[in-house]
PDB file of C-alpha atoms in Angstrom:
ATOM      1  CA  ASP A1407     -91.393 -96.108 -44.217  1.00 54.00           C
ATOM      2  CA  THR A1408     -90.064 -95.118 -40.819  1.00 74.00           C
ATOM      3  CA  GLY A1409     -93.385 -95.078 -39.016  1.00 92.00           C
ATOM      4  CA  VAL A1410     -95.537 -92.227 -37.726  1.00 95.00           C
ATOM      5  CA  SER A1411     -93.675 -88.931 -37.604  1.00 96.00           C
ATOM      6  CA  GLN A1412     -94.649 -85.936 -35.484  1.00 97.00           C
ATOM      7  CA  ASN A1413     -93.247 -82.433 -35.555  1.00 97.00           C
ATOM      8  CA  PRO A1414     -92.127 -80.629 -33.573  1.00 97.00           C
ATOM      9  CA  ARG A1415     -91.076 -82.950 -30.738  1.00 96.00           C
ATOM     10  CA  HIS A1416     -91.227 -80.106 -28.235  1.00 96.00           C
ATOM     11  CA  LYS A1417     -92.996 -76.765 -28.256  1.00 97.00           C
ATOM     12  CA  ILE A1418     -92.900 -74.048 -25.621  1.00 98.00           C
ATOM     13  CA  THR A1419     -95.332 -71.223 -26.115  1.00 98.00           C
ATOM     14  CA  LYS A1420     -96.733 -68.311 -24.203  1.00 97.00           C
ATOM     15  CA  ARG A1421    -100.315 -68.397 -23.029  1.00 97.00           C
ATOM     16  CA  GLY A1422    -102.616 -66.941 -25.651  1.00 97.00           C
ATOM     17  CA  GLN A1423    -100.469 -67.894 -28.637  1.00 98.00           C
ATOM     18  CA  ASN A1424    -101.569 -70.290 -31.364  1.00 98.00           C
ATOM     19  CA  VAL A1425     -99.663 -73.495 -32.055  1.00 98.00           C
ATOM     20  CA  THR A1426     -99.841 -76.066 -34.829  1.00 98.00           C
ATOM     21  CA  PHE A1427     -98.559 -79.632 -34.787  1.00 98.00           C
ATOM     22  CA  ARG A1428     -98.042 -81.913 -37.730  1.00 98.00           C
ATOM     23  CA  CYS A1429     -98.415 -85.670 -38.045  1.00 98.00           C
ATOM     24  CA  ASP A1430     -97.273 -87.801 -40.970  1.00 97.00           C
ATOM     25  CA  PRO A1431     -98.858 -91.255 -40.700  1.00 96.00           C
ATOM     26  CA  ILE A1432     -97.600 -94.528 -42.130  1.00 93.00           C
ATOM     27  CA  SER A1433     -98.188 -94.071 -45.840  1.00 90.00           C
ATOM     28  CA  GLU A1434    -100.792 -96.758 -46.564  1.00 85.00           C
ATOM     29  CA  HIS A1435    -102.796 -96.156 -43.379  1.00 89.00           C
ATOM     30  CA  ASN A1436    -106.148 -94.512 -43.978  1.00 89.00           C
ATOM     31  CA  ARG A1437    -107.024 -93.879 -40.327  1.00 91.00           C
ATOM     32  CA  LEU A1438    -105.325 -91.179 -38.286  1.00 94.00           C
ATOM     33  CA  TYR A1439    -105.918 -90.414 -34.602  1.00 94.00           C
ATOM     34  CA  TRP A1440    -105.000 -87.614 -32.236  1.00 96.00           C
ATOM     35  CA  TYR A1441    -104.655 -88.190 -28.494  1.00 95.00           C
ATOM     36  CA  ARG A1442    -103.629 -86.038 -25.567  1.00 96.00           C
ATOM     37  CA  GLN A1443    -101.698 -87.372 -22.606  1.00 95.00           C
ATOM     38  CA  THR A1444    -101.028 -85.549 -19.357  1.00 93.00           C
ATOM     39  CA  LEU A1445     -98.395 -86.602 -16.871  1.00 86.00           C
ATOM     40  CA  GLY A1446     -99.141 -89.898 -15.193  1.00 81.00           C
ATOM     41  CA  GLN A1447    -102.248 -90.600 -17.251  1.00 87.00           C
ATOM     42  CA  GLY A1448    -103.079 -92.765 -20.223  1.00 89.00           C
ATOM     43  CA  PRO A1449    -103.738 -91.077 -23.568  1.00 92.00           C
ATOM     44  CA  GLU A1450    -107.175 -89.519 -24.068  1.00 92.00           C
ATOM     45  CA  PHE A1451    -108.868 -89.598 -27.447  1.00 91.00           C
ATOM     46  CA  LEU A1452    -109.319 -86.277 -29.234  1.00 94.00           C
ATOM     47  CA  THR A1453    -110.347 -87.034 -32.803  1.00 94.00           C
ATOM     48  CA  TYR A1454    -109.844 -89.334 -35.766  1.00 91.00           C
ATOM     49  CA  PHE A1455    -109.929 -89.260 -39.540  1.00 93.00           C
ATOM     50  CA  GLN A1456    -110.844 -91.849 -42.116  1.00 90.00           C
ATOM     51  CA  ASN A1457    -108.877 -90.565 -45.099  1.00 91.00           C
ATOM     52  CA  GLU A1458    -109.713 -86.848 -45.209  1.00 92.00           C
ATOM     53  CA  ALA A1459    -113.011 -87.127 -43.322  1.00 92.00           C
ATOM     54  CA  GLN A1460    -113.044 -86.271 -39.632  1.00 92.00           C
ATOM     55  CA  LEU A1461    -115.381 -88.918 -38.242  1.00 89.00           C
ATOM     56  CA  GLU A1462    -115.392 -88.328 -34.516  1.00 87.00           C
ATOM     57  CA  LYS A1463    -114.424 -85.611 -32.084  1.00 89.00           C
ATOM     58  CA  SER A1464    -114.158 -85.965 -28.331  1.00 88.00           C
ATOM     59  CA  ARG A1465    -115.752 -83.527 -25.921  1.00 86.00           C
ATOM     60  CA  LEU A1466    -112.154 -82.751 -24.939  1.00 82.00           C
ATOM     61  CA  LEU A1467    -111.739 -81.042 -28.293  1.00 85.00           C
ATOM     62  CA  SER A1468    -112.934 -77.547 -27.417  1.00 87.00           C
ATOM     63  CA  ASP A1469    -113.614 -74.915 -30.044  1.00 92.00           C
ATOM     64  CA  ARG A1470    -110.032 -73.706 -29.636  1.00 95.00           C
ATOM     65  CA  PHE A1471    -108.834 -76.973 -31.152  1.00 96.00           C
ATOM     66  CA  SER A1472    -109.064 -77.811 -34.822  1.00 95.00           C
ATOM     67  CA  ALA A1473    -107.672 -80.744 -36.758  1.00 96.00           C
ATOM     68  CA  GLU A1474    -107.396 -81.206 -40.485  1.00 96.00           C
ATOM     69  CA  ARG A1475    -106.274 -83.880 -42.886  1.00 96.00           C
ATOM     70  CA  PRO A1476    -106.757 -82.128 -46.204  1.00 91.00           C
ATOM     71  CA  LYS A1477    -105.546 -84.766 -48.631  1.00 87.00           C
ATOM     72  CA  GLY A1478    -105.950 -87.826 -46.503  1.00 86.00           C
ATOM     73  CA  SER A1479    -102.241 -87.983 -45.809  1.00 91.00           C
ATOM     74  CA  PHE A1480    -100.648 -85.766 -43.161  1.00 96.00           C
ATOM     75  CA  SER A1481    -102.683 -84.067 -40.462  1.00 97.00           C
ATOM     76  CA  THR A1482    -102.370 -80.882 -38.466  1.00 98.00           C
ATOM     77  CA  LEU A1483    -103.699 -80.083 -35.011  1.00 97.00           C
ATOM     78  CA  GLU A1484    -104.017 -76.407 -34.176  1.00 97.00           C
ATOM     79  CA  ILE A1485    -104.675 -74.950 -30.747  1.00 97.00           C
ATOM     80  CA  GLN A1486    -105.731 -71.343 -30.664  1.00 97.00           C
ATOM     81  CA  ARG A1487    -105.317 -69.026 -27.677  1.00 97.00           C
ATOM     82  CA  THR A1488    -103.387 -71.616 -25.719  1.00 97.00           C
ATOM     83  CA  GLU A1489    -103.984 -72.007 -21.999  1.00 96.00           C
ATOM     84  CA  GLN A1490    -101.761 -73.524 -19.345  1.00 96.00           C
ATOM     85  CA  GLY A1491    -104.144 -76.457 -19.126  1.00 95.00           C
ATOM     86  CA  ASP A1492    -103.275 -77.337 -22.710  1.00 96.00           C
ATOM     87  CA  SER A1493     -99.797 -78.387 -21.592  1.00 97.00           C
ATOM     88  CA  ALA A1494     -99.549 -82.070 -22.437  1.00 96.00           C
ATOM     89  CA  MET A1495     -98.092 -84.619 -24.812  1.00 97.00           C
ATOM     90  CA  TYR A1496    -100.038 -84.704 -28.070  1.00 97.00           C
ATOM     91  CA  LEU A1497     -99.857 -88.104 -29.721  1.00 97.00           C
ATOM     92  CA  CYS A1498    -100.742 -89.058 -33.250  1.00 97.00           C
ATOM     93  CA  ALA A1499    -101.421 -92.601 -34.396  1.00 94.00           C
ATOM     94  CA  SER A1500    -102.375 -94.280 -37.638  1.00 93.00           C
ATOM     95  CA  SER A1501    -103.953 -97.602 -38.438  1.00 89.00           C
ATOM     96  CA  PRO A1502    -104.538 -99.482 -41.675  1.00 84.00           C
ATOM     97  CA  GLY A1503    -108.293 -99.952 -41.650  1.00 71.00           C
ATOM     98  CA  THR A1504    -111.571-100.530 -39.945  1.00 59.00           C
ATOM     99  CA  ALA A1505    -111.541-104.269 -39.278  1.00 59.00           C
ATOM    100  CA  SER A1506    -111.615-105.389 -35.674  1.00 53.00           C
ATOM    101  CA  GLY A1507    -108.177-106.276 -34.435  1.00 52.00           C
ATOM    102  CA  THR A1508    -106.512-103.496 -36.371  1.00 73.00           C
ATOM    103  CA  GLU A1509    -103.641-101.904 -34.519  1.00 83.00           C
ATOM    104  CA  ALA A1510    -102.624 -98.329 -33.981  1.00 87.00           C
ATOM    105  CA  PHE A1511     -99.045 -97.205 -34.443  1.00 91.00           C
ATOM    106  CA  PHE A1512     -97.999 -94.124 -32.565  1.00 94.00           C
ATOM    107  CA  GLY A1513     -95.592 -91.332 -33.229  1.00 95.00           C
ATOM    108  CA  GLN A1514     -93.194 -90.054 -30.611  1.00 94.00           C
ATOM    109  CA  GLY A1515     -95.511 -87.208 -29.714  1.00 96.00           C
ATOM    110  CA  THR A1516     -95.256 -83.454 -29.428  1.00 97.00           C
ATOM    111  CA  ARG A1517     -94.785 -82.174 -25.916  1.00 96.00           C
ATOM    112  CA  LEU A1518     -96.448 -78.787 -25.491  1.00 97.00           C
ATOM    113  CA  THR A1519     -95.604 -76.505 -22.592  1.00 97.00           C
ATOM    114  CA  VAL A1520     -97.667 -73.355 -22.188  1.00 97.00           C
ATOM    115  CA  VAL A1521     -96.005 -70.765 -19.955  1.00 96.00           C
TER     116      VAL A1521
ATOM    117  CA  THR B1131    -118.928 -95.908 -23.187  1.00 54.00           C
ATOM    118  CA  GLN B1132    -116.443 -98.637 -22.427  1.00 57.00           C
ATOM    119  CA  LEU B1133    -114.229 -98.095 -19.408  1.00 79.00           C
ATOM    120  CA  LEU B1134    -110.912 -99.781 -18.846  1.00 89.00           C
ATOM    121  CA  GLU B1135    -109.318-100.353 -15.488  1.00 93.00           C
ATOM    122  CA  GLN B1136    -105.744-101.409 -14.923  1.00 95.00           C
ATOM    123  CA  SER B1137    -104.138-102.726 -11.784  1.00 96.00           C
ATOM    124  CA  PRO B1138    -101.937-102.153 -10.034  1.00 96.00           C
ATOM    125  CA  GLN B1139    -101.490 -98.496 -10.821  1.00 94.00           C
ATOM    126  CA  PHE B1140     -97.854 -98.560  -9.692  1.00 96.00           C
ATOM    127  CA  LEU B1141     -95.467-101.484  -9.259  1.00 96.00           C
ATOM    128  CA  SER B1142     -91.869-101.414  -8.117  1.00 97.00           C
ATOM    129  CA  ILE B1143     -89.930-104.660  -8.090  1.00 96.00           C
ATOM    130  CA  GLN B1144     -86.378-105.964  -8.071  1.00 97.00           C
ATOM    131  CA  GLU B1145     -84.707-107.249 -11.185  1.00 97.00           C
ATOM    132  CA  GLY B1146     -85.345-110.978 -11.613  1.00 97.00           C
ATOM    133  CA  GLU B1147     -88.783-110.995 -10.001  1.00 97.00           C
ATOM    134  CA  ASN B1148     -91.974-112.002 -11.778  1.00 97.00           C
ATOM    135  CA  LEU B1149     -95.046-109.800 -12.040  1.00 97.00           C
ATOM    136  CA  THR B1150     -98.542-109.706 -13.454  1.00 97.00           C
ATOM    137  CA  VAL B1151    -100.607-106.679 -14.377  1.00 97.00           C
ATOM    138  CA  TYR B1152    -104.285-106.691 -15.199  1.00 97.00           C
ATOM    139  CA  CYS B1153    -106.719-104.950 -17.478  1.00 95.00           C
ATOM    140  CA  ASN B1154    -110.488-105.115 -17.034  1.00 94.00           C
ATOM    141  CA  SER B1155    -113.358-103.716 -19.046  1.00 89.00           C
ATOM    142  CA  SER B1156    -116.935-102.951 -18.179  1.00 84.00           C
ATOM    143  CA  SER B1157    -118.080-104.737 -21.329  1.00 83.00           C
ATOM    144  CA  VAL B1158    -116.995-107.123 -24.064  1.00 82.00           C
ATOM    145  CA  PHE B1159    -114.614-105.791 -26.652  1.00 78.00           C
ATOM    146  CA  SER B1160    -113.504-107.051 -30.041  1.00 77.00           C
ATOM    147  CA  SER B1161    -109.750-106.941 -29.509  1.00 82.00           C
ATOM    148  CA  LEU B1162    -107.184-105.670 -27.101  1.00 88.00           C
ATOM    149  CA  GLN B1163    -103.677-104.361 -27.480  1.00 91.00           C
ATOM    150  CA  TRP B1164    -100.914-103.949 -24.937  1.00 95.00           C
ATOM    151  CA  TYR B1165     -98.467-101.091 -25.361  1.00 95.00           C
ATOM    152  CA  ARG B1166     -95.385-100.008 -23.448  1.00 96.00           C
ATOM    153  CA  GLN B1167     -94.503 -96.359 -23.184  1.00 95.00           C
ATOM    154  CA  GLU B1168     -91.222 -94.891 -21.975  1.00 92.00           C
ATOM    155  CA  PRO B1169     -90.983 -91.324 -20.653  1.00 87.00           C
ATOM    156  CA  GLY B1170     -91.139 -88.727 -23.395  1.00 87.00           C
ATOM    157  CA  GLU B1171     -91.947 -91.278 -26.094  1.00 91.00           C
ATOM    158  CA  GLY B1172     -95.067 -92.550 -27.789  1.00 93.00           C
ATOM    159  CA  PRO B1173     -96.603 -95.936 -26.898  1.00 94.00           C
ATOM    160  CA  VAL B1174     -95.062 -98.928 -28.665  1.00 94.00           C
ATOM    161  CA  LEU B1175     -97.275-101.868 -29.570  1.00 93.00           C
ATOM    162  CA  LEU B1176     -96.397-105.147 -27.840  1.00 95.00           C
ATOM    163  CA  VAL B1177     -99.234-107.486 -28.835  1.00 93.00           C
ATOM    164  CA  THR B1178    -102.820-107.743 -30.054  1.00 89.00           C
ATOM    165  CA  VAL B1179    -105.218-110.376 -28.729  1.00 85.00           C
ATOM    166  CA  VAL B1180    -108.488-111.103 -30.474  1.00 83.00           C
ATOM    167  CA  THR B1181    -109.832-114.514 -29.470  1.00 85.00           C
ATOM    168  CA  GLY B1182    -111.266-115.241 -26.018  1.00 87.00           C
ATOM    169  CA  GLY B1183    -108.861-117.417 -24.016  1.00 89.00           C
ATOM    170  CA  GLU B1184    -105.984-116.558 -26.328  1.00 91.00           C
ATOM    171  CA  VAL B1185    -102.450-116.654 -24.923  1.00 94.00           C
ATOM    172  CA  LYS B1186     -99.510-115.013 -26.668  1.00 94.00           C
ATOM    173  CA  LYS B1187     -95.876-115.029 -25.680  1.00 95.00           C
ATOM    174  CA  LEU B1188     -93.267-112.441 -26.533  1.00 93.00           C
ATOM    175  CA  LYS B1189     -89.959-113.591 -25.043  1.00 94.00           C
ATOM    176  CA  ARG B1190     -90.415-113.119 -21.273  1.00 97.00           C
ATOM    177  CA  LEU B1191     -93.861-111.545 -21.658  1.00 96.00           C
ATOM    178  CA  THR B1192     -97.034-113.645 -21.625  1.00 96.00           C
ATOM    179  CA  PHE B1193    -100.350-112.049 -22.578  1.00 95.00           C
ATOM    180  CA  GLN B1194    -103.708-113.621 -21.877  1.00 94.00           C
ATOM    181  CA  PHE B1195    -107.154-112.625 -23.085  1.00 91.00           C
ATOM    182  CA  GLY B1196    -110.015-113.666 -20.818  1.00 90.00           C
ATOM    183  CA  ASP B1197    -112.539-116.210 -22.046  1.00 87.00           C
ATOM    184  CA  ALA B1198    -115.319-113.641 -21.834  1.00 87.00           C
ATOM    185  CA  ARG B1199    -113.207-111.025 -23.671  1.00 85.00           C
ATOM    186  CA  LYS B1200    -113.620-108.516 -20.876  1.00 88.00           C
ATOM    187  CA  ASP B1201    -110.206-108.800 -19.268  1.00 91.00           C
ATOM    188  CA  SER B1202    -106.565-109.421 -20.013  1.00 94.00           C
ATOM    189  CA  SER B1203    -103.333-109.953 -18.137  1.00 96.00           C
ATOM    190  CA  LEU B1204     -99.668-109.406 -18.834  1.00 97.00           C
ATOM    191  CA  HIS B1205     -97.139-111.552 -17.014  1.00 97.00           C
ATOM    192  CA  ILE B1206     -93.431-110.744 -17.073  1.00 97.00           C
ATOM    193  CA  THR B1207     -90.954-113.417 -16.043  1.00 97.00           C
ATOM    194  CA  ALA B1208     -87.572-112.469 -14.587  1.00 97.00           C
ATOM    195  CA  ALA B1209     -88.076-108.731 -15.014  1.00 97.00           C
ATOM    196  CA  GLN B1210     -85.184-106.638 -16.270  1.00 97.00           C
ATOM    197  CA  THR B1211     -84.492-102.934 -15.817  1.00 96.00           C
ATOM    198  CA  GLY B1212     -85.301-102.468 -19.506  1.00 94.00           C
ATOM    199  CA  ASP B1213     -88.899-103.506 -18.768  1.00 96.00           C
ATOM    200  CA  THR B1214     -89.420-100.273 -16.849  1.00 96.00           C
ATOM    201  CA  GLY B1215     -92.194 -98.177 -18.350  1.00 95.00           C
ATOM    202  CA  LEU B1216     -95.904 -97.479 -18.511  1.00 96.00           C
ATOM    203  CA  TYR B1217     -97.921-100.490 -19.648  1.00 97.00           C
ATOM    204  CA  LEU B1218    -101.146 -99.549 -21.355  1.00 96.00           C
ATOM    205  CA  CYS B1219    -104.003-101.756 -22.380  1.00 94.00           C
ATOM    206  CA  VAL B1220    -106.075-100.480 -25.256  1.00 92.00           C
ATOM    207  CA  ILE B1221    -109.288-101.711 -26.736  1.00 87.00           C
ATOM    208  CA  ASP B1222    -110.392-101.366 -30.296  1.00 77.00           C
ATOM    209  CA  ASN B1223    -113.848 -99.910 -29.908  1.00 69.00           C
ATOM    210  CA  TYR B1224    -115.392-101.948 -32.737  1.00 65.00           C
ATOM    211  CA  GLY B1225    -113.616-100.056 -35.479  1.00 62.00           C
ATOM    212  CA  GLN B1226    -114.144 -96.635 -33.954  1.00 68.00           C
ATOM    213  CA  ASN B1227    -111.471 -95.070 -31.818  1.00 77.00           C
ATOM    214  CA  PHE B1228    -109.025 -96.772 -29.473  1.00 83.00           C
ATOM    215  CA  VAL B1229    -109.738 -96.513 -25.746  1.00 86.00           C
ATOM    216  CA  PHE B1230    -106.819 -96.518 -23.337  1.00 90.00           C
ATOM    217  CA  GLY B1231    -106.658 -97.705 -19.778  1.00 91.00           C
ATOM    218  CA  PRO B1232    -104.894 -95.484 -17.233  1.00 92.00           C
ATOM    219  CA  GLY B1233    -101.798 -97.672 -17.320  1.00 94.00           C
ATOM    220  CA  THR B1234     -99.575 -99.527 -14.881  1.00 96.00           C
ATOM    221  CA  ARG B1235     -96.319 -97.782 -14.168  1.00 96.00           C
ATOM    222  CA  LEU B1236     -93.633-100.429 -13.680  1.00 96.00           C
ATOM    223  CA  SER B1237     -90.259 -99.724 -12.155  1.00 96.00           C
ATOM    224  CA  VAL B1238     -87.688-102.515 -12.167  1.00 97.00           C
ATOM    225  CA  LEU B1239     -84.821-101.808  -9.825  1.00 96.00           C
ATOM    226  CA  PRO B1240     -81.298-103.205 -10.350  1.00 95.00           C
TER     227      PRO B1240
END
């Protein structure tokens, strides 16, 4: 296993277009997280899944954003009608379980630029 | 909601110097991780601390978890240019999500 994989690494899109990102977590990890990071800031939580169930969504996740993890493996994050303010690095992470002290392993991120 | 503060926000030092960065929380947390992130990449896990008062060493990096489990520090001895990056402290919110601090951006100059 090579770790958490995110595709694409970079995406440039025109305002108003829809985009979809994919995350493949470490295979035995049942938790998967999405974060957004803007320049100079730490990552901000968007949502997470326990297997295929989406357990929490941040207020940052407007109705233009939707995330799925249909079979409890890979996940997709879709942004509809993109806005310039959506430009950011979108990070995915996975972790093995729910016990305290569990660690999150991050992918390399997808950098979105909305022009 | 737990809030994390990190200080300093920016730090620029010469190669060979020592430095310490800090992470503080508004409340007790169950565990804390330190990550380093380079531009255009995802954060990479450095260490996890769980027990109050715990000290962990990773080569030239020393991590300490406060006795009250509300703060942590990262000390780097004899910094190298390869240590340049954004240092993030992260708390495990009791099995929920992970909460990030704003980070300390370290620049080590040759």
